[in-house]
XYZ file of C-alpha atoms in Angstrom:
709
model
C -5.407 -5.560 32.137
C -7.801 -7.361 29.852
C -6.827 -5.113 26.932
C -3.096 -5.617 27.548
C -3.576 -9.354 27.652
C -5.560 -9.286 24.402
C -2.875 -7.167 22.680
C -0.167 -9.582 23.737
C -2.182 -12.546 22.489
C -2.751 -10.837 19.131
C 0.954 -10.068 18.700
C 1.861 -13.654 19.608
C -0.759 -14.947 17.175
C 0.640 -12.838 14.335
C 4.183 -13.995 14.976
C 3.017 -17.621 15.227
C 1.071 -17.436 12.011
C 3.937 -15.726 10.222
C 6.240 -18.622 10.972
C 3.706 -20.963 9.385
C 3.589 -19.188 6.008
C 6.292 -18.588 3.474
C 5.714 -15.813 1.029
C 3.555 -17.211 -1.763
C 4.385 -16.491 -5.359
C 3.631 -18.063 -8.672
C 3.479 -21.802 -9.162
C 7.006 -23.261 -8.877
C 8.413 -23.696 -12.369
C 11.498 -25.752 -13.157
C 13.574 -25.595 -16.329
C 15.978 -28.015 -17.931
C 19.255 -27.030 -19.528
C 18.639 -24.966 -22.693
C 14.912 -24.609 -22.002
C 13.457 -21.459 -23.566
C 12.305 -18.537 -21.388
C 10.853 -15.201 -22.424
C 10.848 -12.032 -20.347
C 7.778 -9.844 -20.072
C 7.540 -6.058 -19.920
C 5.440 -3.967 -17.563
C 4.410 -0.342 -18.032
C 7.075 2.361 -17.965
C 6.953 4.346 -14.721
C 8.527 7.481 -13.316
C 8.501 8.999 -9.839
C 8.605 12.450 -11.463
C 5.314 12.226 -13.360
C 3.301 9.373 -11.735
C 1.977 8.600 -15.237
C 2.638 5.039 -16.497
C 3.006 4.421 -20.228
C 2.842 1.330 -22.373
C 6.334 -0.025 -23.078
C 5.785 -0.124 -26.833
C 4.822 3.561 -27.090
C 8.586 4.216 -27.270
C 10.874 3.225 -30.172
C 11.666 -0.216 -28.768
C 11.868 -3.482 -30.677
C 8.794 -5.704 -30.699
C 8.811 -9.504 -30.510
C 8.623 -11.268 -33.919
C 5.438 -13.102 -32.924
C 3.688 -9.807 -32.163
C 2.750 -8.045 -28.939
C 0.413 -9.990 -26.659
C -0.991 -9.114 -23.248
C -0.439 -11.430 -20.303
C -4.048 -12.365 -19.571
C -3.203 -14.060 -16.268
C -2.133 -10.726 -14.757
C -5.281 -8.764 -15.626
C -7.332 -7.953 -12.532
C -8.986 -4.827 -11.080
C -5.784 -3.952 -9.206
C -3.534 -3.929 -12.271
C -6.146 -2.072 -14.321
C -6.524 0.686 -11.717
C -2.743 1.094 -11.360
C -2.150 1.146 -15.117
C 0.038 -1.975 -15.179
C 0.135 -3.518 -18.668
C 2.213 -6.701 -18.786
C 3.096 -7.932 -22.287
C 5.562 -10.253 -23.966
C 8.984 -8.900 -24.934
C 11.705 -9.604 -27.504
C 14.131 -10.681 -24.745
C 14.556 -14.461 -24.904
C 16.815 -16.734 -22.872
C 17.925 -20.340 -22.915
C 18.515 -21.833 -19.488
C 22.213 -21.624 -18.521
C 23.282 -20.627 -22.048
C 25.510 -17.555 -21.973
C 25.022 -15.060 -24.802
C 26.857 -11.895 -25.819
C 25.591 -8.893 -27.770
C 22.469 -10.676 -28.951
C 20.375 -8.486 -31.247
C 16.915 -7.568 -30.001
C 15.387 -6.313 -33.258
C 14.457 -8.856 -35.869
C 13.521 -7.611 -39.313
C 12.599 -4.047 -38.304
C 14.025 -1.307 -40.535
C 17.751 -1.789 -41.043
C 19.194 -5.142 -40.083
C 19.334 -5.611 -36.284
C 18.365 -1.972 -35.739
C 15.343 0.153 -34.971
C 15.020 3.207 -37.158
C 15.390 5.636 -38.620
C 13.805 7.648 -35.801
C 11.087 10.135 -36.634
C 10.554 13.523 -34.992
C 7.762 12.182 -32.794
C 9.824 9.181 -31.678
C 12.816 11.372 -30.838
C 10.738 13.841 -28.855
C 8.905 11.049 -27.043
C 12.123 9.241 -26.138
C 13.827 12.439 -24.979
C 10.833 13.344 -22.838
C 10.824 9.935 -21.135
C 14.583 10.038 -20.527
C 14.318 13.545 -19.078
C 11.521 12.371 -16.748
C 13.638 9.387 -15.610
C 11.257 6.675 -16.769
C 12.241 3.118 -15.931
C 11.874 -0.143 -17.867
C 10.382 -2.947 -15.754
C 11.100 -6.388 -17.166
C 9.758 -9.578 -15.584
C 11.190 -13.103 -15.812
C 9.307 -16.027 -14.289
C 7.267 -13.408 -12.412
C 10.375 -11.851 -10.820
C 10.964 -8.142 -11.556
C 14.338 -6.996 -12.840
C 16.457 -4.790 -10.609
C 19.838 -3.112 -10.766
C 20.597 -4.056 -7.161
C 22.765 -6.978 -6.163
C 20.323 -9.577 -4.835
C 23.128 -11.468 -3.098
C 24.167 -8.516 -0.952
C 22.444 -6.862 2.012
C 21.390 -3.406 0.865
C 20.872 -0.351 3.042
C 18.325 0.954 0.539
C 14.838 -0.034 -0.476
C 14.692 -2.298 -3.515
C 13.443 -0.575 -6.640
C 12.487 -2.545 -9.742
C 13.550 -1.662 -13.270
C 16.339 0.359 -14.860
C 16.535 3.794 -16.494
C 15.641 4.193 -20.160
C 18.623 6.428 -20.762
C 20.638 9.377 -19.523
C 21.011 13.091 -20.151
C 24.297 14.959 -20.300
C 24.899 18.579 -21.327
C 21.655 18.767 -23.260
C 22.285 15.519 -25.143
C 20.142 12.427 -24.637
C 21.494 8.876 -24.733
C 19.408 5.707 -24.789
C 20.448 2.591 -22.853
C 20.460 0.227 -25.803
C 22.620 -2.506 -24.274
C 21.561 -4.664 -21.323
C 23.668 -7.075 -19.309
C 21.413 -9.590 -17.573
C 22.430 -11.745 -14.640
C 19.974 -14.528 -13.909
C 20.269 -16.376 -10.607
C 19.109 -19.990 -10.708
C 18.709 -22.633 -8.035
C 19.458 -26.293 -8.748
C 16.715 -28.814 -7.935
C 15.952 -32.472 -8.508
C 12.778 -31.895 -10.475
C 10.499 -32.543 -7.511
C 8.087 -29.753 -8.443
C 7.717 -30.975 -12.015
C 6.998 -34.543 -10.897
C 4.436 -33.340 -8.384
C 2.830 -31.092 -10.981
C 2.434 -33.950 -13.430
C 0.710 -35.977 -10.723
C -1.283 -32.927 -9.571
C -0.142 -33.725 -6.046
C -0.547 -30.469 -4.124
C 0.599 -32.042 -0.866
C 3.842 -33.190 -2.483
C 4.452 -29.710 -3.920
C 4.064 -28.188 -0.462
C 6.349 -30.837 0.997
C 8.978 -30.052 -1.637
C 8.784 -26.375 -0.812
C 9.017 -27.169 2.892
C 12.106 -29.337 2.385
C 13.828 -26.831 0.130
C 12.893 -23.483 1.701
C 15.384 -23.174 4.521
C 15.264 -19.398 4.735
C 11.740 -18.307 3.970
C 10.513 -14.837 4.479
C 8.424 -14.746 7.632
C 6.821 -11.332 7.280
C 7.288 -10.202 10.895
C 9.802 -12.841 11.904
C 11.967 -12.081 8.905
C 12.112 -8.448 9.880
C 13.824 -9.312 13.144
C 16.871 -10.145 11.074
C 16.612 -6.779 9.375
C 16.782 -4.959 12.670
C 20.554 -5.385 12.698
C 22.505 -2.199 12.019
C 22.838 -1.202 8.400
C 26.291 -1.564 6.840
C 28.598 1.400 7.181
C 28.519 2.045 3.470
C 25.133 3.008 2.122
C 26.246 2.756 -1.494
C 23.794 0.674 -3.478
C 25.442 -2.614 -4.520
C 25.355 -3.104 -8.287
C 24.059 -6.481 -9.438
C 26.039 -7.031 -12.679
C 29.825 -6.557 -12.476
C 32.880 -7.761 -14.341
C 33.054 -10.621 -11.848
C 29.627 -11.717 -13.063
C 31.041 -12.238 -16.551
C 33.917 -14.327 -15.211
C 31.672 -16.461 -13.022
C 29.234 -17.105 -15.861
C 32.069 -18.109 -18.211
C 33.343 -20.589 -15.650
C 29.846 -21.973 -15.282
C 29.682 -22.786 -19.007
C 32.639 -25.168 -18.613
C 31.156 -26.909 -15.564
C 30.594 -30.602 -16.461
C 27.591 -30.731 -14.125
C 25.932 -28.084 -16.265
C 26.807 -29.699 -19.577
C 25.510 -33.057 -18.321
C 22.806 -32.139 -15.808
C 21.126 -35.562 -15.786
C 17.871 -35.307 -13.838
C 18.785 -31.910 -12.401
C 16.551 -28.934 -13.133
C 16.824 -25.244 -12.380
C 14.542 -22.529 -10.992
C 14.864 -18.775 -11.492
C 15.454 -17.072 -8.122
C 16.863 -13.684 -9.193
C 16.815 -11.285 -12.153
C 19.359 -8.455 -12.347
C 20.368 -6.078 -15.122
C 22.887 -3.395 -15.905
C 21.875 -0.919 -18.620
C 24.312 1.191 -20.614
C 24.542 3.056 -23.883
C 26.818 1.751 -26.684
C 26.858 3.303 -30.130
C 26.800 0.678 -32.878
C 26.750 1.020 -36.639
C 23.662 -0.780 -37.974
C 25.466 -1.442 -41.269
C 28.266 -3.375 -39.602
C 28.273 -6.701 -37.758
C 27.684 -6.390 -34.034
C 30.944 -6.195 -32.079
C 30.480 -8.742 -29.292
C 33.535 -7.485 -27.390
C 31.993 -4.154 -26.398
C 30.815 -4.090 -22.806
C 29.423 -1.736 -20.165
C 32.679 -2.162 -18.207
C 35.871 -0.394 -19.294
C 37.944 -3.448 -18.362
C 35.757 -5.606 -20.618
C 36.412 -3.532 -23.748
C 39.444 -3.637 -26.028
C 42.238 -1.471 -24.536
C 39.915 -0.610 -21.659
C 38.222 2.146 -23.666
C 34.666 3.212 -22.839
C 32.622 3.046 -26.072
C 30.737 6.031 -27.426
C 27.111 6.397 -26.333
C 24.086 6.017 -28.567
C 22.632 9.515 -28.989
C 18.934 10.067 -29.583
C 18.617 12.052 -32.814
C 16.321 12.328 -35.789
C 17.093 9.878 -38.571
C 19.325 7.804 -36.341
C 19.027 4.040 -35.989
C 19.388 2.259 -32.658
C 20.900 -1.217 -32.342
C 19.465 -2.863 -29.235
C 21.538 -5.714 -27.815
C 21.820 -7.713 -24.610
C 24.141 -10.115 -22.815
C 23.004 -13.027 -20.671
C 25.022 -14.365 -17.738
C 24.107 -17.040 -15.228
C 24.905 -17.782 -11.641
C 24.041 -20.739 -9.424
C 22.444 -19.510 -6.196
C 21.786 -21.172 -2.853
C 18.561 -19.174 -2.516
C 15.554 -21.486 -2.732
C 12.437 -20.763 -4.725
C 10.443 -20.164 -1.528
C 12.936 -17.463 -0.505
C 13.501 -15.755 -3.822
C 11.417 -12.679 -2.915
C 13.403 -12.045 0.282
C 15.967 -9.761 -1.318
C 13.313 -7.830 -3.238
C 11.246 -7.202 -0.114
C 14.138 -6.379 2.176
C 13.145 -3.382 4.326
C 16.173 -1.698 5.931
C 15.756 -0.029 9.274
C 13.801 -2.811 10.975
C 14.863 -1.424 14.334
C 12.989 1.784 13.554
C 9.758 -0.164 13.074
C 10.150 -1.946 16.399
C 10.932 1.309 18.212
C 7.828 2.820 16.653
C 5.677 -0.042 17.918
C 7.228 0.082 21.410
C 6.671 3.833 21.512
C 3.040 3.327 20.515
C 2.618 0.634 23.171
C 3.905 3.033 25.817
C 1.416 5.664 24.663
C -1.367 3.060 24.814
C -0.401 2.108 28.367
C -0.289 5.732 29.513
C -3.636 6.544 27.912
C -5.137 3.333 29.314
C -4.029 4.404 32.761
C -5.651 7.804 32.300
C -8.907 6.259 31.107
C -8.844 3.757 33.967
C -8.294 6.574 36.452
C -11.245 8.464 34.980
C -13.491 5.433 35.094
C -12.422 4.019 38.469
C -11.680 7.119 40.533
C -13.143 10.308 39.145
C -16.458 8.990 37.878
C -17.040 6.710 40.865
C -16.235 9.559 43.240
C -18.577 11.861 41.346
C -21.304 9.239 41.394
C -20.862 8.639 45.122
C -21.130 12.376 45.824
C -24.132 12.647 43.526
C -25.888 9.771 45.288
C -25.107 11.446 48.615
C -26.831 14.614 47.420
C -29.896 12.648 46.433
C -29.987 10.801 49.757
C -29.501 13.852 51.992
C -31.645 16.851 50.976
C -30.143 18.941 53.796
C -26.679 18.898 52.293
C -24.926 22.273 52.186
C -25.234 24.332 49.062
C -21.456 24.155 48.684
C -21.841 20.547 47.650
C -24.205 21.504 44.862
C -24.112 19.288 41.833
C -21.545 20.286 39.219
C -19.556 18.896 36.291
C -20.632 16.298 33.749
C -23.732 15.293 35.735
C -25.219 18.723 35.163
C -25.813 17.918 31.487
C -27.617 14.599 32.067
C -30.829 16.135 30.732
C -29.173 17.396 27.519
C -26.358 14.983 26.765
C -28.519 12.823 24.491
C -30.236 15.695 22.765
C -30.278 15.039 19.004
C -27.408 16.848 17.248
C -27.873 19.275 14.411
C -27.803 17.660 10.967
C -27.995 14.176 12.466
C -28.524 12.618 9.024
C -25.066 13.746 7.852
C -23.515 12.369 11.038
C -25.130 8.975 10.445
C -24.020 8.883 6.806
C -20.413 9.807 7.601
C -20.252 7.352 10.497
C -21.585 4.526 8.326
C -19.088 5.371 5.573
C -16.266 5.389 8.116
C -17.311 1.983 9.466
C -17.217 0.531 5.948
C -13.791 2.006 5.192
C -12.064 0.976 8.422
C -13.484 -2.554 8.521
C -12.607 -3.280 4.882
C -9.133 -1.802 5.366
C -8.356 -3.825 8.475
C -9.642 -7.113 7.073
C -7.541 -6.643 3.928
C -4.504 -5.689 5.989
C -4.989 -8.702 8.231
C -4.905 -11.147 5.317
C -1.929 -9.294 3.839
C -0.099 -9.613 7.180
C -0.671 -13.378 7.094
C 0.895 -13.546 3.629
C -2.165 -14.297 1.524
C -1.695 -11.279 -0.751
C 1.565 -12.043 -2.486
C 3.616 -9.378 -4.303
C 4.018 -11.934 -7.074
C 0.288 -11.600 -7.678
C 0.302 -8.048 -8.981
C -2.752 -6.007 -8.116
C -3.928 -8.531 -5.497
C -3.854 -6.057 -2.609
C -5.937 -3.419 -4.390
C -8.321 -6.073 -5.732
C -8.835 -7.557 -2.260
C -9.467 -4.131 -0.770
C -12.030 -3.325 -3.471
C -13.838 -6.632 -2.906
C -13.875 -6.150 0.873
C -15.178 -2.611 0.490
C -18.026 -3.745 -1.766
C -19.049 -6.601 0.528
C -18.896 -4.524 3.704
C -21.429 -2.063 2.362
C -23.790 -4.104 4.521
C -21.930 -2.812 7.607
C -22.251 0.784 6.372
C -25.993 0.439 5.854
C -26.585 -1.314 9.166
C -24.558 1.121 11.298
C -25.903 4.301 9.689
C -29.545 3.238 9.787
C -29.284 1.969 13.376
C -27.658 5.222 14.503
C -30.289 7.251 12.641
C -33.075 5.352 14.363
C -31.395 5.726 17.746
C -31.016 9.492 17.445
C -34.509 10.112 16.052
C -36.147 7.309 18.081
C -37.661 5.934 14.879
C -36.562 4.141 11.708
C -38.953 6.150 9.588
C -37.222 7.322 6.415
C -34.359 4.814 6.695
C -34.380 4.249 2.911
C -33.033 7.766 2.402
C -30.253 7.106 4.919
C -29.260 3.853 3.204
C -29.240 5.520 -0.212
C -27.127 8.421 0.992
C -24.502 6.245 2.668
C -24.372 3.976 -0.406
C -23.742 6.941 -2.705
C -21.717 9.249 -0.445
C -18.109 8.048 -0.506
C -18.229 5.780 -3.614
C -20.159 8.320 -5.665
C -17.880 11.263 -4.973
C -14.794 9.062 -5.418
C -16.025 7.872 -8.829
C -16.710 11.467 -9.879
C -13.155 12.485 -8.940
C -11.703 9.437 -10.725
C -13.793 10.252 -13.805
C -12.392 13.776 -13.968
C -8.832 12.538 -13.458
C -9.351 9.780 -16.004
C -10.278 12.323 -18.672
C -7.095 14.287 -17.957
C -4.926 11.138 -17.997
C -6.551 9.847 -21.167
C -5.447 12.943 -23.102
C -1.791 12.157 -22.267
C -1.953 8.657 -23.750
C -0.894 7.130 -20.432
C -1.746 3.525 -19.604
C -2.855 4.842 -16.212
C -6.189 5.859 -17.747
C -8.876 3.370 -16.736
C -10.370 1.754 -19.868
C -13.992 2.638 -20.533
C -15.119 -0.954 -20.135
C -13.361 -1.335 -16.791
C -14.793 1.981 -15.612
C -18.342 0.901 -16.399
C -17.604 -2.401 -14.670
C -16.758 -0.487 -11.485
C -20.013 1.449 -11.742
C -21.898 -1.818 -12.323
C -20.319 -3.366 -9.230
C -21.410 -0.325 -7.263
C -25.021 -0.558 -8.453
C -25.346 -4.353 -8.445
C -23.428 -5.221 -5.270
C -22.645 -2.267 -3.042
C -26.020 -0.465 -3.093
C -28.160 -3.630 -2.604
C -25.913 -4.765 0.255
C -26.173 -1.341 1.847
C -29.970 -1.509 1.757
C -29.826 -5.066 3.105
C -27.766 -3.856 6.048
C -30.247 -1.044 6.658
C -33.120 -3.523 6.571
C -31.379 -5.717 9.137
C -30.894 -2.667 11.370
C -34.615 -1.856 11.292
C -35.319 -5.300 12.754
C -33.409 -4.333 15.888
C -35.264 -2.824 18.811
C -34.138 0.680 19.688
C -32.613 0.779 23.191
C -33.637 3.716 25.417
C -31.124 6.392 26.325
C -29.865 6.220 29.943
C -31.365 9.644 30.774
C -34.387 11.659 29.732
C -33.859 14.755 27.586
C -35.182 18.082 28.882
C -37.490 20.118 26.708
C -35.508 23.336 27.138
C -31.781 23.177 26.213
C -29.359 24.048 28.988
C -27.092 27.091 28.708
C -23.475 26.175 27.932
C -20.985 28.237 29.984
C -17.843 29.683 28.307
C -15.157 26.950 28.290
C -11.741 27.113 29.909
C -8.928 27.325 27.373
C -7.881 23.757 28.152
C -11.363 22.423 27.349
C -11.966 24.696 24.362
C -13.242 22.681 21.334
C -10.450 23.998 19.093
C -7.725 23.026 21.585
C -9.215 19.554 22.022
C -9.502 19.137 18.230
C -5.836 19.834 17.537
C -4.627 17.935 20.596
C -6.658 14.813 19.801
C -4.811 14.064 16.546
C -1.238 14.369 17.820
C -0.905 11.003 19.552
C -2.487 8.927 16.739
C -0.301 10.679 14.175
C 2.808 9.997 16.249
C 1.882 6.320 16.136
C 1.670 6.066 12.344
C 4.439 8.526 11.497
C 7.194 5.961 10.806
C 5.077 3.535 8.785
C 3.565 6.451 6.910
C 6.995 7.359 5.548
C 7.650 3.850 4.196
C 4.132 3.548 2.777
C 4.331 6.936 1.027
C 7.773 6.128 -0.372
C 6.495 2.859 -1.783
C 3.307 4.420 -3.133
C 4.841 7.397 -4.909
C 8.403 6.316 -5.730
C 7.873 2.761 -6.927
C 9.649 0.849 -4.155
C 8.514 -2.480 -2.767
C 6.523 -2.492 0.479
C 5.580 -5.742 2.188
C 5.804 -5.239 5.948
C 2.080 -5.570 6.443
C 2.585 -7.247 9.808
C 4.054 -4.041 11.212
C 1.458 -1.996 9.353
C -1.413 -4.007 10.839
C -0.099 -3.690 14.401
C 0.547 0.031 14.012
C -2.941 0.511 12.581
C -4.468 -1.400 15.480
C -2.533 0.671 18.017
C -3.631 3.844 16.235
C -7.284 2.843 16.588
C -6.808 2.025 20.280
C -5.077 5.354 20.946
C -7.828 7.190 19.046
C -10.458 5.491 21.211
C -8.667 6.437 24.420
C -8.039 10.021 23.331
C -11.668 10.384 22.289
C -12.884 9.126 25.668
C -10.627 11.519 27.577
C -11.547 14.524 25.392
C -15.258 13.765 25.651
C -14.973 13.508 29.422
C -13.172 16.872 29.572
C -15.871 18.439 27.388
C -18.707 17.069 29.521
C -16.976 18.243 32.714
C -17.068 21.744 31.194
C -20.872 21.314 31.025
C -20.752 21.251 27.216
C -23.180 18.598 25.923
C -22.551 19.185 22.192
C -20.274 16.159 21.960
C -21.791 14.350 18.954
C -20.100 16.139 16.073
C -17.097 17.224 18.125
C -16.218 13.640 19.041
C -16.337 12.790 15.325
C -14.097 15.738 14.472
C -11.610 14.893 17.226
C -11.308 11.315 15.995
C -10.745 12.454 12.419
C -8.276 15.207 13.362
C -5.381 12.824 12.690
C -6.113 13.277 8.974
C -5.162 16.955 9.358
C -1.646 15.994 10.423
C -1.428 13.345 7.706
C -2.359 16.078 5.218
C 0.393 18.357 6.516
C 2.814 15.440 6.249
C 1.673 14.821 2.657
C 2.503 18.427 1.783
C 5.901 18.119 3.461
C 6.520 14.848 1.577
C 5.669 16.612 -1.686
C 8.109 19.448 -1.033
C 10.954 17.376 0.414
C 10.827 13.989 -1.329
C 8.769 14.582 -4.472
C 10.344 17.949 -5.255
C 11.251 16.595 -8.695
C 7.566 16.023 -9.508
C 7.074 17.799 -12.828
C 4.023 18.966 -14.700
C 0.689 20.373 -13.612
C -1.109 17.077 -14.215
C 1.322 15.166 -11.986
C 0.719 17.673 -9.219
C -3.050 17.400 -9.688
C -2.849 13.610 -9.523
C -0.819 13.647 -6.313
C -3.053 16.185 -4.579
C -6.258 14.487 -5.768
C -5.277 10.969 -4.743
C -3.960 12.184 -1.394
C -7.167 14.183 -0.848
C -9.211 11.007 -1.385
C -6.939 9.126 1.018
C -7.207 11.864 3.631
C -10.972 11.901 3.255
C -11.070 8.140 3.823
C -8.932 8.544 6.965
C -11.188 11.414 8.114
C -14.306 9.252 7.836
C -12.741 6.087 9.267
C -11.092 7.654 12.310
C -14.052 9.992 12.824
C -16.306 6.946 13.100
C -13.912 5.416 15.640
C -13.848 8.604 17.708
C -17.610 9.089 17.645
C -18.611 5.486 18.383
C -16.136 5.201 21.270
C -17.392 8.500 22.734
C -20.999 7.366 22.270
C -20.351 4.114 24.129
C -18.470 5.944 26.905
C -21.248 8.517 27.345
C -23.922 5.839 27.523
C -21.912 3.936 30.131
C -21.242 6.799 32.521
C -24.753 8.233 32.377
C -26.207 4.761 32.641
C -24.460 4.529 36.004
C -26.336 7.558 37.365
C -29.421 6.545 39.326
C -32.656 8.083 38.110
C -34.011 10.809 40.306
């Protein structure tokens, strides 16, 4: 009952906190009519290769002022993911409509890029064939081809395709039609910014943001049935052109007075239009047949050696009722909210059933066994039929030190560090502190938490080592091993992968300076904190085990099939995997296909339920093993807790064959398998630590209840 009450309080707390936070983004920025804005470009990405590339490695026009990196976006998260955000040649003037504006300025032929060399042609064809996408950013909002004003039945995916392939010919999308959604304000943010009044800025956001995204609360709205048509709504249409033209004649726009505008949406439609670089740009050509003279679709721009490409773009505007505080809502829309709730309810039912089983074991079975055991001790004339049996028979061996106890301590300490850092990061993400507008923030926060919680790894591993061996002698070796175990092997794997990625020229390769910075953080922060945690553990007095250990090990009888270690191992991981199955699909889709994922409230609750179910399953399996008079529970409880990673691994293989079947190239396959292997190893250690520590606590409790003979 206490656990159920605590779970309900936690869920209520999350929902309460979610209603108190709107999704944070960049600092609110207001623009006046005709104010200049410049889009930025992120790395090119593809779900078929998982190798990002710098935007300017392709034959694209560069800005006249030169290419510059966006220093404000550089952090460990963006470096590790290969995100390189730079300025672009795409410029806009607030609420000024433009048609067929040339992108190239003074490169090669007038308004054109070219002529293309063999290397440029091959590079562009390769990226088109691999379905690479261009990811532009305006006022920190990513571009998308979806209609941000419409409810979509699909996940939102940023960017647009570089080009298309048809019958062996390659065509580049050299014409872009932008639709920029803006929200009209009274300049309250600008006034508050000039006065550096943070309270006034928050008050302005509170007054304006009528429909903020509430993390969990916002997902309740998404639980409504998806529309009958699952066709992805296109953002830029012929109606967009008409609406923008009407907006140009609006007297309120021509004479805005004190009114200002904020960018709340960024959409694009990319198409291929063949233009002659020696002729003036025809501003009447459009991506829509009805927008072209006589309704004719223009010829496409083919990628060929010696050819020149004229890059152009249109700019259209639309006044939106979406406030700045709500502008990320459409991007982070997660269809199928009902599925998430059903998953949580299903997990809650499993928790209740397992809690009932554990309660029955603790309150009925164990108490009955203890009462019978005490009766045997009190009456020496009891019949031989009532001879002691079951888990009590192994009281003299249950705390016998396991084989290779040092490895068990190291893996348990590593698992404690991984699961605590993961849950703390997820908790802050669920409260909205890790905004998607702050790119790389989630990975950076997780890295920082992992480094700082090395103290927990050192403390738990050294304490467990001392408890098993009844002495802290040699604890320095334990602390060193746990400090180097997971981080060291992970860095070795990343080093090997980095060498392979570096040879491709991908921006996903970690720069040498950043790589040495990671190693420095490991040596200067993680290892000292791990030793500090071990030192703190040595200050703790070692508690005695509830029972004395016999000198001669007891014979273990052959187990029944139901209590066989292999059966218990495979059975233990089923229920935890069933809990995370739904969220695992959305997380994997976001991770490997470039979609947005921001339902960390659901993710945190599902993760918490998974840990609770793992604890309960571990307790039940350990009890079954001890009832079979098998006292070798130390390593087996760790394996049973980590068995969920086996099912996650099988799911990862199924995901590769069913969803990532288009993954091309040996290196892409190596990257997927390597990164998933590291993830599975982290899950193995984290859930293994949960399973072992819960079984250890349970064993100490039940044998502590047995009166000494």
